[in-house]
Amino acid sequence: MSSSPDWGPTATPDVLRARAEMLREIRGFFAERNVLEVETPLLAAHSVTEPHLVPFETLFRPAGGGTGLQRPLFLQTSPEFAMKRLLASGLGSIYQICKAFRNEERGRLHNPEFTLLEWYRVGFGLNKLIRETEDLLHSLLTPSRPTIRSVCFDYCSLFEQQVGADPVTADFSALARAAERLGYPEAAALCAEARPVWLDFLFSQCVQPRLADWDLVFVTGFPACLPSLARTHPDNPAIVERVEVFIDGIELGNGFHELADPAEQAHRFEQDIATRRALGLHEPEEDKRLLAALEAGLPDCSGIAIGLDRLLMGILTASRIEDVLAFPVERA
Amino acid sequence: MALISTSEFKGGLKVMLDGDPCTILENEFVKPGKGQAFNRVRLRNLKTGRVVERTFKSGDTLEGADVVDTDMQYLYSDGEQWHFMAPETFEQHGADANAVGEAVKWLKEQDMCTVTLFNGSPIAVSPPNFVELTITETDPGIRGDTSGGGGKPATLETGAVVRVPLFVQTGEVIKVDTRTGEYVSRVK
């Protein structure tokens, strides 16, 4: 933590100027491409069902209303559901720069309130979106890092190469042996028989640190057990059309060829809720308005969300998120 | 002892890991945006001094370890145990060779040391950062001898051997930095 007094910002004035400049550049980038800036509610009736996201919950109390009129509202962990409803309404390609809130997350790279850039391109496949993301990131990073490079890797080959086991077909004992060989004997007890947890563990501990050898890395071809809201690959049901972007080995964001099938979306909600039930977590209601929007028809599109605090860290090669925030949660 | 959750892990916290008391050195929160949160923790085993890394699921707990660092005066050794006394309470503790470890070569009677107690028994001893010890044996310095960078070995009253400048002689008292094992100065 910076040594400045507790009331003062942890980021220096130069960093805060660089943040403003980054936001200006991003707005210019999308204005040039005719992508519309939108705003959606940060407080909404539903949160995502994803098992590993914990929302902040609050209560809406209409003035003079009895307790019967009160209703819970959630600070959004990302604006994706509301933005998809706008897409289904026919607005075309859109972007948003907003705060996102994730409870329980604080560390060198996490603050429970952070800034997201999320955008959706109607008519774009995943590869076209990756190229646009690359263009945006290069234009933001080049002034401070003129030699910036990017590479694209396939999740399964990268995993196999670094871990020594196939993420889709290796059985749990093979994954446990690989983890032990890499110095993680505790993995078997932590991950048990949950493949998504195994993959998160081995990827974040053993693969991700290696990605720091490149500046920008795009990883595609995620196994189907880590689908999030991506479409299943049309030619290979074992993988989904998802991309994850890393800068200096740090996760910047996730993008998808967006799932548009309401039945499949309802199924993913159910799976998430089942996982939550198994873990003894709160079981949220699925967002019926998102399902109704998909019923009405989501245009074929790809979308991606980028964490702007971490991107600014990359621009300035800062090592801690508080170095780029005016006030991290301890000073909020 | 109370159970302590990963979110409370911070440098200096003493916890039990695999039956041994450890001190936490570093705790890194690792969470893929869409995935399970982990804590990658570096700990020093207080019995062996070894540093280990271990990953936990965020929210997992470890038992706190009843470990306290106490300033105590070194009294004497009976060959098997090294005896220390807490100056306020006059309480005495015997530490075995494992607990004393490397500190043994700097222990001089009546010096104040830091003794780490685990469940009331010594598991580690840290000598003072600086000790003053008498040289029991060193070659007479020969001017012009440049081998070994101008220094020579000297054996101290505790058995420790340190490099000293050529002008320092047997019977003199010198100040040594126990963290580096290096000669600091002569003591008048």
Short mmCIF file of C-alpha atoms in Angstrom, two decimals:
data_model
loop_
_atom_site.label_atom_id
_atom_site.label_comp_id
_atom_site.label_asym_id
_atom_site.label_seq_id
_atom_site.Cartn_x
_atom_site.Cartn_y
_atom_site.Cartn_z
CA MET A 1 0.00 0.00 0.00
CA SER A 2 1.16 3.52 -0.74
CA SER A 3 2.47 5.50 2.18
CA SER A 4 0.10 8.42 1.54
CA PRO A 5 -2.28 9.32 4.39
CA ASP A 6 -5.46 7.30 4.70
CA TRP A 7 -7.72 10.01 3.25
CA GLY A 8 -5.59 10.37 0.11
CA PRO A 9 -5.61 8.31 -3.10
CA THR A 10 -3.35 5.26 -3.47
CA ALA A 11 -2.79 6.05 -7.17
CA THR A 12 -0.49 8.94 -8.10
CA PRO A 13 -1.84 11.93 -10.05
CA ASP A 14 -0.02 10.67 -13.18
CA VAL A 15 -1.79 7.33 -12.91
CA LEU A 16 -5.18 9.00 -12.53
CA ARG A 17 -4.43 11.11 -15.62
CA ALA A 18 -3.48 7.93 -17.51
CA ARG A 19 -6.83 6.42 -16.44
CA ALA A 20 -8.74 9.39 -17.88
CA GLU A 21 -6.69 9.17 -21.08
CA MET A 22 -7.45 5.43 -21.39
CA LEU A 23 -11.20 6.06 -21.04
CA ARG A 24 -11.02 8.85 -23.65
CA GLU A 25 -9.17 6.57 -26.10
CA ILE A 26 -11.67 3.75 -25.63
CA ARG A 27 -14.62 6.05 -26.30
CA GLY A 28 -12.86 7.35 -29.42
CA PHE A 29 -12.17 3.80 -30.62
CA PHE A 30 -15.84 2.81 -30.44
CA ALA A 31 -17.15 6.13 -31.77
CA GLU A 32 -15.03 5.59 -34.89
CA ARG A 33 -16.57 2.14 -35.34
CA ASN A 34 -20.14 3.28 -34.73
CA VAL A 35 -20.57 1.18 -31.62
CA LEU A 36 -23.13 2.84 -29.36
CA GLU A 37 -22.33 3.63 -25.73
CA VAL A 38 -25.10 2.47 -23.36
CA GLU A 39 -25.84 2.47 -19.65
CA THR A 40 -27.71 -0.33 -17.86
CA PRO A 41 -28.71 -0.66 -14.19
CA LEU A 42 -26.00 -1.39 -11.67
CA LEU A 43 -28.77 -2.35 -9.24
CA ALA A 44 -30.99 -5.08 -10.64
CA ALA A 45 -33.54 -7.61 -9.47
CA HIS A 46 -31.41 -10.59 -10.48
CA SER A 47 -27.78 -11.51 -10.25
CA VAL A 48 -25.92 -14.08 -12.30
CA THR A 49 -26.21 -17.73 -11.33
CA GLU A 50 -22.49 -18.45 -11.71
CA PRO A 51 -21.41 -20.52 -8.71
CA HIS A 52 -18.18 -18.64 -8.10
CA LEU A 53 -19.52 -15.09 -8.10
CA VAL A 54 -20.88 -13.57 -4.91
CA PRO A 55 -23.05 -10.48 -5.43
CA PHE A 56 -23.67 -7.62 -3.01
CA GLU A 57 -27.33 -7.59 -2.08
CA THR A 58 -29.37 -4.64 -0.88
CA LEU A 59 -33.00 -3.71 -0.31
CA PHE A 60 -35.16 -1.25 -2.26
CA ARG A 61 -37.62 0.53 0.09
CA PRO A 62 -40.15 2.75 -1.67
CA ALA A 63 -40.86 5.82 0.49
CA GLY A 64 -43.92 5.32 2.69
CA GLY A 65 -44.27 1.75 1.47
CA GLY A 66 -44.85 -1.12 3.87
CA THR A 67 -42.39 -3.97 4.09
CA GLY A 68 -44.51 -5.73 1.47
CA LEU A 69 -43.27 -3.29 -1.16
CA GLN A 70 -39.62 -3.82 -0.33
CA ARG A 71 -37.63 -5.92 -2.74
CA PRO A 72 -34.06 -7.14 -2.91
CA LEU A 73 -31.73 -5.67 -5.51
CA PHE A 74 -28.28 -6.88 -6.48
CA LEU A 75 -25.25 -4.84 -7.45
CA GLN A 76 -24.31 -6.29 -10.82
CA THR A 77 -21.29 -8.58 -11.16
CA SER A 78 -21.29 -7.61 -14.86
CA PRO A 79 -23.77 -5.86 -17.14
CA GLU A 80 -24.10 -8.82 -19.51
CA PHE A 81 -27.78 -9.73 -19.00
CA ALA A 82 -29.07 -6.16 -19.38
CA MET A 83 -26.85 -5.58 -22.42
CA LYS A 84 -28.17 -8.74 -24.07
CA ARG A 85 -31.71 -7.47 -23.53
CA LEU A 86 -30.70 -4.28 -25.36
CA LEU A 87 -29.21 -6.39 -28.17
CA ALA A 88 -32.46 -8.36 -28.43
CA SER A 89 -34.34 -5.05 -28.67
CA GLY A 90 -32.48 -4.39 -31.93
CA LEU A 91 -30.11 -1.61 -30.85
CA GLY A 92 -27.16 -3.03 -32.81
CA SER A 93 -23.55 -3.15 -31.60
CA ILE A 94 -23.14 -1.61 -28.13
CA TYR A 95 -20.52 -0.98 -25.47
CA GLN A 96 -20.55 0.07 -21.85
CA ILE A 97 -17.96 1.30 -19.36
CA CYS A 98 -19.30 0.68 -15.88
CA LYS A 99 -18.53 -0.46 -12.38
CA ALA A 100 -18.98 -4.13 -11.53
CA PHE A 101 -19.21 -5.50 -8.00
CA ARG A 102 -18.04 -8.85 -6.70
CA ASN A 103 -18.23 -9.63 -3.02
CA GLU A 104 -15.43 -11.52 -1.24
CA GLU A 105 -12.83 -10.54 -3.86
CA ARG A 106 -9.82 -8.60 -2.63
CA GLY A 107 -6.18 -9.27 -3.42
CA ARG A 108 -3.23 -7.95 -5.38
CA LEU A 109 -5.35 -8.14 -8.56
CA HIS A 110 -8.86 -7.84 -7.10
CA ASN A 111 -10.95 -5.06 -5.61
CA PRO A 112 -14.64 -5.80 -4.87
CA GLU A 113 -15.66 -2.78 -6.99
CA PHE A 114 -13.90 -2.48 -10.34
CA THR A 115 -14.33 -1.00 -13.79
CA LEU A 116 -15.41 -3.09 -16.77
CA LEU A 117 -15.50 -2.37 -20.46
CA GLU A 118 -18.03 -4.69 -22.07
CA TRP A 119 -18.96 -4.69 -25.72
CA TYR A 120 -21.05 -6.71 -28.16
CA ARG A 121 -20.66 -6.83 -31.92
CA VAL A 122 -23.68 -7.89 -33.91
CA GLY A 123 -22.73 -10.18 -36.82
CA PHE A 124 -19.21 -10.84 -35.48
CA GLY A 125 -17.89 -14.36 -34.98
CA LEU A 126 -15.39 -14.93 -32.16
CA ASN A 127 -12.31 -14.51 -34.38
CA LYS A 128 -13.44 -11.17 -35.68
CA LEU A 129 -14.06 -9.99 -32.12
CA ILE A 130 -10.60 -11.21 -31.07
CA ARG A 131 -9.04 -9.16 -33.87
CA GLU A 132 -10.96 -6.07 -32.79
CA THR A 133 -9.93 -6.62 -29.16
CA GLU A 134 -6.33 -6.96 -30.29
CA ASP A 135 -6.62 -3.66 -32.21
CA LEU A 136 -8.04 -1.87 -29.18
CA LEU A 137 -5.47 -3.27 -26.75
CA HIS A 138 -2.57 -2.56 -29.10
CA SER A 139 -3.68 1.03 -29.58
CA LEU A 140 -3.93 1.51 -25.80
CA LEU A 141 -0.68 -0.26 -24.95
CA THR A 142 1.63 0.85 -27.75
CA PRO A 143 2.36 4.38 -26.47
CA SER A 144 3.90 3.03 -23.24
CA ARG A 145 4.98 -0.37 -24.61
CA PRO A 146 6.01 0.12 -28.26
CA THR A 147 7.16 -3.49 -28.70
CA ILE A 148 3.85 -5.00 -27.55
CA ARG A 149 3.11 -8.42 -29.12
CA SER A 150 0.19 -10.79 -28.94
CA VAL A 151 -0.24 -14.51 -29.48
CA CYS A 152 -3.20 -16.88 -29.60
CA PHE A 153 -3.15 -20.34 -28.00
CA ASP A 154 -5.55 -23.25 -27.96
CA TYR A 155 -6.63 -24.02 -24.38
CA CYS A 156 -6.32 -27.78 -24.67
CA SER A 157 -2.88 -27.84 -26.33
CA LEU A 158 -1.55 -25.21 -23.93
CA PHE A 159 -2.88 -27.14 -20.92
CA GLU A 160 -1.52 -30.46 -22.16
CA GLN A 161 1.88 -28.91 -22.86
CA GLN A 162 2.23 -27.19 -19.45
CA VAL A 163 0.44 -29.70 -17.22
CA GLY A 164 1.14 -32.95 -19.04
CA ALA A 165 -2.48 -34.13 -19.06
CA ASP A 166 -5.41 -33.63 -21.42
CA PRO A 167 -7.97 -31.31 -19.80
CA VAL A 168 -10.94 -33.03 -21.43
CA THR A 169 -10.05 -36.73 -21.35
CA ALA A 170 -7.60 -37.19 -18.45
CA ASP A 171 -9.25 -38.90 -15.48
CA PHE A 172 -9.05 -37.40 -11.99
CA SER A 173 -6.20 -39.65 -10.87
CA ALA A 174 -4.15 -38.58 -13.91
CA LEU A 175 -4.84 -34.93 -13.07
CA ALA A 176 -3.84 -35.61 -9.45
CA ARG A 177 -0.56 -37.23 -10.58
CA ALA A 178 0.16 -34.27 -12.88
CA ALA A 179 -0.53 -31.83 -10.02
CA GLU A 180 1.72 -33.77 -7.66
CA ARG A 181 4.52 -33.82 -10.25
CA LEU A 182 4.20 -30.02 -10.52
CA GLY A 183 4.45 -29.57 -6.75
CA TYR A 184 0.77 -29.39 -5.81
CA PRO A 185 0.04 -32.54 -3.78
CA GLU A 186 -2.86 -30.72 -2.08
CA ALA A 187 -4.77 -30.40 -5.39
CA ALA A 188 -6.48 -33.81 -5.16
CA ALA A 189 -8.17 -32.91 -1.86
CA LEU A 190 -9.18 -29.45 -3.09
CA CYS A 191 -10.53 -30.41 -6.49
CA ALA A 192 -11.93 -33.88 -5.71
CA GLU A 193 -14.08 -34.99 -8.64
CA ALA A 194 -15.06 -31.61 -10.05
CA ARG A 195 -13.43 -31.18 -13.44
CA PRO A 196 -14.10 -27.40 -13.67
CA VAL A 197 -12.32 -26.92 -10.32
CA TRP A 198 -9.41 -29.12 -11.48
CA LEU A 199 -9.07 -27.07 -14.65
CA ASP A 200 -9.32 -23.74 -12.78
CA PHE A 201 -6.72 -24.94 -10.30
CA LEU A 202 -4.18 -26.28 -12.78
CA PHE A 203 -4.67 -23.47 -15.29
CA SER A 204 -4.38 -20.66 -12.73
CA GLN A 205 -1.46 -22.23 -10.84
CA CYS A 206 0.56 -23.95 -13.56
CA VAL A 207 -0.36 -22.44 -16.93
CA GLN A 208 -1.18 -18.79 -16.29
CA PRO A 209 2.20 -17.85 -14.74
CA ARG A 210 3.86 -19.08 -17.98
CA LEU A 211 1.74 -16.69 -20.04
CA ALA A 212 3.74 -13.81 -18.56
CA ASP A 213 6.42 -14.64 -21.19
CA TRP A 214 4.21 -12.94 -23.78
CA ASP A 215 2.62 -9.51 -23.52
CA LEU A 216 -0.88 -10.30 -24.66
CA VAL A 217 -2.24 -13.82 -24.89
CA PHE A 218 -5.61 -14.90 -26.30
CA VAL A 219 -6.64 -18.40 -25.25
CA THR A 220 -9.46 -20.03 -27.22
CA GLY A 221 -11.07 -23.44 -27.55
CA PHE A 222 -12.18 -23.85 -23.92
CA PRO A 223 -13.41 -27.30 -22.84
CA ALA A 224 -17.19 -27.64 -22.74
CA CYS A 225 -17.12 -28.03 -18.93
CA LEU A 226 -16.13 -24.33 -18.72
CA PRO A 227 -18.87 -22.96 -20.96
CA SER A 228 -19.95 -19.79 -19.16
CA LEU A 229 -22.25 -18.15 -21.73
CA ALA A 230 -20.44 -19.29 -24.86
CA ARG A 231 -21.89 -21.31 -27.71
CA THR A 232 -20.84 -24.89 -28.17
CA HIS A 233 -18.45 -25.15 -31.11
CA PRO A 234 -20.46 -26.11 -34.23
CA ASP A 235 -17.90 -28.76 -35.33
CA ASN A 236 -16.70 -30.01 -31.94
CA PRO A 237 -19.13 -30.43 -29.02
CA ALA A 238 -16.17 -30.94 -26.62
CA ILE A 239 -15.26 -27.25 -26.79
CA VAL A 240 -17.02 -23.89 -26.59
CA GLU A 241 -16.50 -20.64 -28.50
CA ARG A 242 -14.90 -18.74 -25.63
CA VAL A 243 -11.77 -16.60 -25.43
CA GLU A 244 -9.83 -15.43 -22.40
CA VAL A 245 -7.32 -12.56 -22.69
CA PHE A 246 -4.21 -12.23 -20.53
CA ILE A 247 -1.70 -9.43 -20.16
CA ASP A 248 1.64 -10.29 -18.53
CA GLY A 249 -0.02 -13.51 -17.29
CA ILE A 250 -2.89 -11.61 -15.65
CA GLU A 251 -6.48 -12.31 -16.71
CA LEU A 252 -7.97 -9.28 -18.46
CA GLY A 253 -11.28 -10.63 -19.63
CA ASN A 254 -13.56 -13.19 -21.19
CA GLY A 255 -15.33 -13.17 -24.54
CA PHE A 256 -17.87 -15.42 -26.17
CA HIS A 257 -19.68 -16.13 -29.34
CA GLU A 258 -22.81 -15.44 -27.37
CA LEU A 259 -25.22 -18.17 -26.51
CA ALA A 260 -28.59 -17.25 -28.08
CA ASP A 261 -30.61 -20.43 -27.62
CA PRO A 262 -33.09 -19.84 -24.75
CA ALA A 263 -33.43 -23.57 -24.00
CA GLU A 264 -29.65 -23.96 -23.71
CA GLN A 265 -29.47 -20.79 -21.58
CA ALA A 266 -32.17 -22.17 -19.26
CA HIS A 267 -30.20 -25.42 -19.05
CA ARG A 268 -26.98 -23.55 -18.07
CA PHE A 269 -28.92 -21.67 -15.39
CA GLU A 270 -30.16 -25.01 -14.03
CA GLN A 271 -26.65 -26.47 -14.07
CA ASP A 272 -25.27 -23.44 -12.20
CA ILE A 273 -28.03 -23.65 -9.62
CA ALA A 274 -27.42 -27.39 -9.19
CA THR A 275 -23.70 -26.69 -8.62
CA ARG A 276 -24.64 -24.05 -6.08
CA ARG A 277 -26.98 -26.46 -4.32
CA ALA A 278 -24.21 -29.09 -4.14
CA LEU A 279 -21.85 -26.52 -2.62
CA GLY A 280 -24.48 -25.39 -0.10
CA LEU A 281 -24.60 -21.89 -1.61
CA HIS A 282 -27.53 -19.53 -1.98
CA GLU A 283 -29.74 -20.58 -4.91
CA PRO A 284 -30.65 -17.51 -6.92
CA GLU A 285 -33.62 -17.21 -9.22
CA GLU A 286 -32.82 -17.31 -12.91
CA ASP A 287 -33.32 -14.03 -14.77
CA LYS A 288 -36.62 -14.58 -16.61
CA ARG A 289 -36.26 -11.32 -18.53
CA LEU A 290 -33.01 -12.56 -20.07
CA LEU A 291 -34.70 -15.81 -21.11
CA ALA A 292 -37.64 -13.85 -22.55
CA ALA A 293 -35.21 -11.63 -24.49
CA LEU A 294 -33.52 -14.73 -25.94
CA GLU A 295 -36.97 -16.08 -26.86
CA ALA A 296 -37.66 -12.84 -28.70
CA GLY A 297 -34.34 -13.33 -30.49
CA LEU A 298 -30.76 -12.34 -29.71
CA PRO A 299 -28.99 -11.36 -32.92
CA ASP A 300 -25.94 -13.46 -33.77
CA CYS A 301 -23.17 -11.64 -31.92
CA SER A 302 -19.92 -11.92 -30.00
CA GLY A 303 -19.12 -10.00 -26.84
CA ILE A 304 -16.23 -9.49 -24.45
CA ALA A 305 -15.61 -7.84 -21.08
CA ILE A 306 -12.23 -6.33 -20.20
CA GLY A 307 -11.18 -5.32 -16.69
CA LEU A 308 -10.00 -1.74 -17.12
CA ASP A 309 -8.12 -1.50 -13.82
CA ARG A 310 -5.95 -4.43 -14.82
CA LEU A 311 -5.56 -3.04 -18.33
CA LEU A 312 -4.30 0.19 -16.81
CA MET A 313 -1.89 -1.87 -14.71
CA GLY A 314 -0.64 -3.35 -17.99
CA ILE A 315 -0.32 0.06 -19.63
CA LEU A 316 1.72 1.36 -16.68
CA THR A 317 3.29 -2.01 -15.70
CA ALA A 318 1.94 -1.54 -12.17
CA SER A 319 2.01 -4.60 -9.91
CA ARG A 320 -0.98 -4.04 -7.60
CA ILE A 321 -4.52 -2.95 -8.35
CA GLU A 322 -4.41 -0.24 -5.65
CA ASP A 323 -1.64 1.42 -7.65
CA VAL A 324 -4.22 2.30 -10.32
CA LEU A 325 -7.29 3.00 -8.12
CA ALA A 326 -8.03 6.32 -6.45
CA PHE A 327 -9.44 4.54 -3.42
CA PRO A 328 -9.30 0.74 -2.98
CA VAL A 329 -11.95 -0.78 -0.70
CA GLU A 330 -9.88 -0.16 2.45
CA ARG A 331 -10.10 3.59 1.75
CA ALA A 332 -13.52 3.65 0.10
CA MET B 1 -7.17 -22.63 19.23
CA ALA B 2 -9.61 -20.82 16.98
CA LEU B 3 -10.02 -21.68 13.31
CA ILE B 4 -8.71 -18.98 11.01
CA SER B 5 -10.06 -18.47 7.48
CA THR B 6 -7.93 -17.81 4.36
CA SER B 7 -9.27 -14.24 4.20
CA GLU B 8 -7.63 -13.55 7.58
CA PHE B 9 -4.25 -15.04 6.60
CA LYS B 10 -1.60 -12.37 6.73
CA GLY B 11 2.14 -12.11 7.19
CA GLY B 12 3.22 -13.11 10.71
CA LEU B 13 0.07 -15.10 11.57
CA LYS B 14 0.90 -18.42 13.29
CA VAL B 15 -1.09 -21.46 12.16
CA MET B 16 -0.92 -25.25 12.34
CA LEU B 17 -0.14 -27.06 9.07
CA ASP B 18 0.29 -30.86 8.98
CA GLY B 19 0.77 -30.86 12.76
CA ASP B 20 3.57 -28.30 12.80
CA PRO B 21 3.39 -24.64 13.79
CA CYS B 22 4.06 -22.31 10.86
CA THR B 23 4.20 -18.59 10.33
CA ILE B 24 2.50 -17.14 7.25
CA LEU B 25 4.86 -15.21 4.99
CA GLU B 26 2.58 -14.34 2.07
CA ASN B 27 -1.02 -14.92 1.02
CA GLU B 28 -1.99 -14.36 -2.62
CA PHE B 29 -5.66 -14.38 -3.64
CA VAL B 30 -5.99 -16.22 -6.96
CA LYS B 31 -9.33 -16.20 -8.72
CA PRO B 32 -10.14 -16.78 -12.36
CA GLY B 33 -12.98 -14.38 -13.24
CA LYS B 34 -15.35 -17.26 -13.91
CA GLY B 35 -13.85 -19.83 -11.58
CA GLN B 36 -13.09 -21.11 -8.14
CA ALA B 37 -11.17 -18.78 -5.79
CA PHE B 38 -7.93 -20.05 -4.24
CA ASN B 39 -5.35 -18.69 -1.85
CA ARG B 40 -1.72 -19.48 -2.59
CA VAL B 41 0.06 -19.24 0.74
CA ARG B 42 3.79 -19.27 1.61
CA LEU B 43 4.53 -20.46 5.12
CA ARG B 44 7.66 -21.07 7.19
CA ASN B 45 7.63 -24.20 9.30
CA LEU B 46 8.78 -22.93 12.70
CA LYS B 47 10.27 -26.29 13.68
CA THR B 48 12.36 -26.93 10.58
CA GLY B 49 12.69 -23.38 9.24
CA ARG B 50 11.67 -24.70 5.81
CA VAL B 51 9.47 -22.54 3.58
CA VAL B 52 6.56 -24.31 1.93
CA GLU B 53 3.84 -23.19 -0.48
CA ARG B 54 0.33 -24.47 -0.22
CA THR B 55 -2.90 -23.68 -2.05
CA PHE B 56 -6.24 -23.49 -0.26
CA LYS B 57 -9.78 -22.96 -1.48
CA SER B 58 -10.81 -19.50 -0.37
CA GLY B 59 -12.78 -19.85 2.84
CA ASP B 60 -10.84 -22.93 4.04
CA THR B 61 -9.55 -22.69 7.59
CA LEU B 62 -6.45 -23.61 9.57
CA GLU B 63 -6.13 -23.91 13.30
CA GLY B 64 -4.25 -21.08 14.98
CA ALA B 65 -0.95 -22.10 16.58
CA ASP B 66 -0.15 -21.23 20.18
CA VAL B 67 3.21 -19.70 19.35
CA VAL B 68 4.81 -16.77 21.16
CA ASP B 69 8.19 -15.11 20.83
CA THR B 70 9.64 -14.34 24.28
CA ASP B 71 12.80 -12.50 25.25
CA MET B 72 14.80 -14.75 27.55
CA GLN B 73 18.26 -14.82 29.06
CA TYR B 74 20.54 -17.70 28.11
CA LEU B 75 21.78 -19.36 31.32
CA TYR B 76 23.88 -22.46 30.53
CA SER B 77 24.02 -25.73 28.67
CA ASP B 78 24.17 -29.14 30.32
CA GLY B 79 25.25 -30.74 27.04
CA GLU B 80 21.75 -31.96 26.14
CA GLN B 81 19.69 -28.89 26.78
CA TRP B 82 20.26 -25.16 26.61
CA HIS B 83 18.56 -23.39 29.48
CA PHE B 84 16.84 -20.02 29.23
CA MET B 85 15.05 -17.83 31.77
CA ALA B 86 12.30 -15.26 31.36
CA PRO B 87 13.65 -12.23 33.28
CA GLU B 88 10.30 -11.07 34.70
CA THR B 89 8.88 -14.40 35.83
CA PHE B 90 12.17 -16.29 36.38
CA GLU B 91 10.44 -19.12 34.54
CA GLN B 92 13.03 -21.47 33.01
CA HIS B 93 12.87 -23.44 29.76
CA GLY B 94 15.22 -26.07 28.35
CA ALA B 95 15.64 -26.11 24.57
CA ASP B 96 17.05 -29.13 22.73
CA ALA B 97 19.61 -29.05 19.90
CA ASN B 98 16.85 -28.99 17.28
CA ALA B 99 15.30 -25.89 18.76
CA VAL B 100 18.61 -24.12 19.29
CA GLY B 101 19.83 -24.98 15.80
CA GLU B 102 22.34 -22.60 14.29
CA ALA B 103 21.97 -20.19 17.21
CA VAL B 104 24.21 -22.48 19.25
CA LYS B 105 27.39 -20.92 17.90
CA TRP B 106 26.42 -17.46 19.14
CA LEU B 107 25.03 -18.32 22.59
CA LYS B 108 26.92 -16.65 25.41
CA GLU B 109 25.77 -16.95 28.97
CA GLN B 110 23.59 -14.06 30.15
CA ASP B 111 22.87 -12.76 26.62
CA MET B 112 19.22 -12.02 25.84
CA CYS B 113 17.75 -14.19 23.05
CA THR B 114 14.35 -14.58 21.45
CA VAL B 115 12.91 -17.97 22.31
CA THR B 116 9.88 -19.15 20.32
CA LEU B 117 7.52 -21.16 22.51
CA PHE B 118 5.01 -23.55 20.97
CA ASN B 119 2.43 -24.84 23.46
CA GLY B 120 4.81 -23.58 26.13
CA SER B 121 7.95 -25.40 24.89
CA PRO B 122 10.88 -23.85 22.99
CA ILE B 123 10.94 -24.72 19.28
CA ALA B 124 13.35 -22.07 18.03
CA VAL B 125 15.99 -19.71 19.40
CA SER B 126 17.19 -16.51 17.73
CA PRO B 127 20.40 -14.98 19.07
CA PRO B 128 20.71 -11.21 19.43
CA ASN B 129 21.56 -9.49 16.12
CA PHE B 130 24.96 -8.51 17.55
CA VAL B 131 27.06 -10.46 20.03
CA GLU B 132 30.36 -9.64 21.69
CA LEU B 133 32.66 -12.64 21.96
CA THR B 134 36.29 -13.26 22.92
CA ILE B 135 38.71 -14.68 20.37
CA THR B 136 40.21 -17.89 21.74
CA GLU B 137 42.46 -18.61 18.79
CA THR B 138 43.72 -16.86 15.67
CA ASP B 139 47.03 -16.77 13.81
CA PRO B 140 49.20 -13.74 14.55
CA GLY B 141 48.56 -11.33 11.67
CA ILE B 142 51.30 -11.17 9.05
CA ARG B 143 51.48 -7.87 7.24
CA GLY B 144 51.45 -8.20 3.47
CA ASP B 145 49.47 -11.44 3.49
CA THR B 146 46.74 -10.73 0.97
CA SER B 147 45.32 -14.22 0.66
CA GLY B 148 41.66 -14.38 1.65
CA GLY B 149 41.12 -10.70 1.05
CA GLY B 150 43.30 -9.55 3.91
CA GLY B 151 41.39 -11.45 6.60
CA LYS B 152 42.10 -14.54 8.66
CA PRO B 153 39.92 -17.04 10.52
CA ALA B 154 39.40 -16.58 14.25
CA THR B 155 37.82 -19.08 16.66
CA LEU B 156 35.55 -17.50 19.28
CA GLU B 157 34.74 -18.62 22.83
CA THR B 158 31.50 -20.22 21.65
CA GLY B 159 33.29 -22.26 18.97
CA ALA B 160 32.11 -20.08 16.06
CA VAL B 161 34.70 -19.26 13.42
CA VAL B 162 34.58 -15.84 11.75
CA ARG B 163 36.89 -13.96 9.40
CA VAL B 164 38.60 -11.05 11.11
CA PRO B 165 41.10 -8.40 9.94
CA LEU B 166 44.79 -9.23 10.31
CA PHE B 167 45.33 -6.78 13.19
CA VAL B 168 42.87 -8.54 15.52
CA GLN B 169 44.55 -10.83 18.04
CA THR B 170 43.76 -13.75 20.36
CA GLY B 171 42.17 -12.61 23.63
CA GLU B 172 40.48 -9.57 22.10
CA VAL B 173 36.69 -9.13 22.24
CA ILE B 174 34.95 -8.54 18.89
CA LYS B 175 31.42 -7.63 17.83
CA VAL B 176 29.81 -10.00 15.30
CA ASP B 177 26.58 -9.69 13.29
CA THR B 178 24.86 -13.04 13.90
CA ARG B 179 22.58 -12.64 10.85
CA THR B 180 25.53 -12.68 8.45
CA GLY B 181 28.21 -14.24 10.65
CA GLU B 182 30.47 -11.29 9.87
CA TYR B 183 32.95 -9.37 11.99
CA VAL B 184 31.78 -5.82 12.77
CA SER B 185 34.43 -4.26 15.03
CA ARG B 186 36.73 -4.69 17.98
CA VAL B 187 35.23 -3.96 21.39
CA LYS B 188 37.38 -1.80 23.66
#
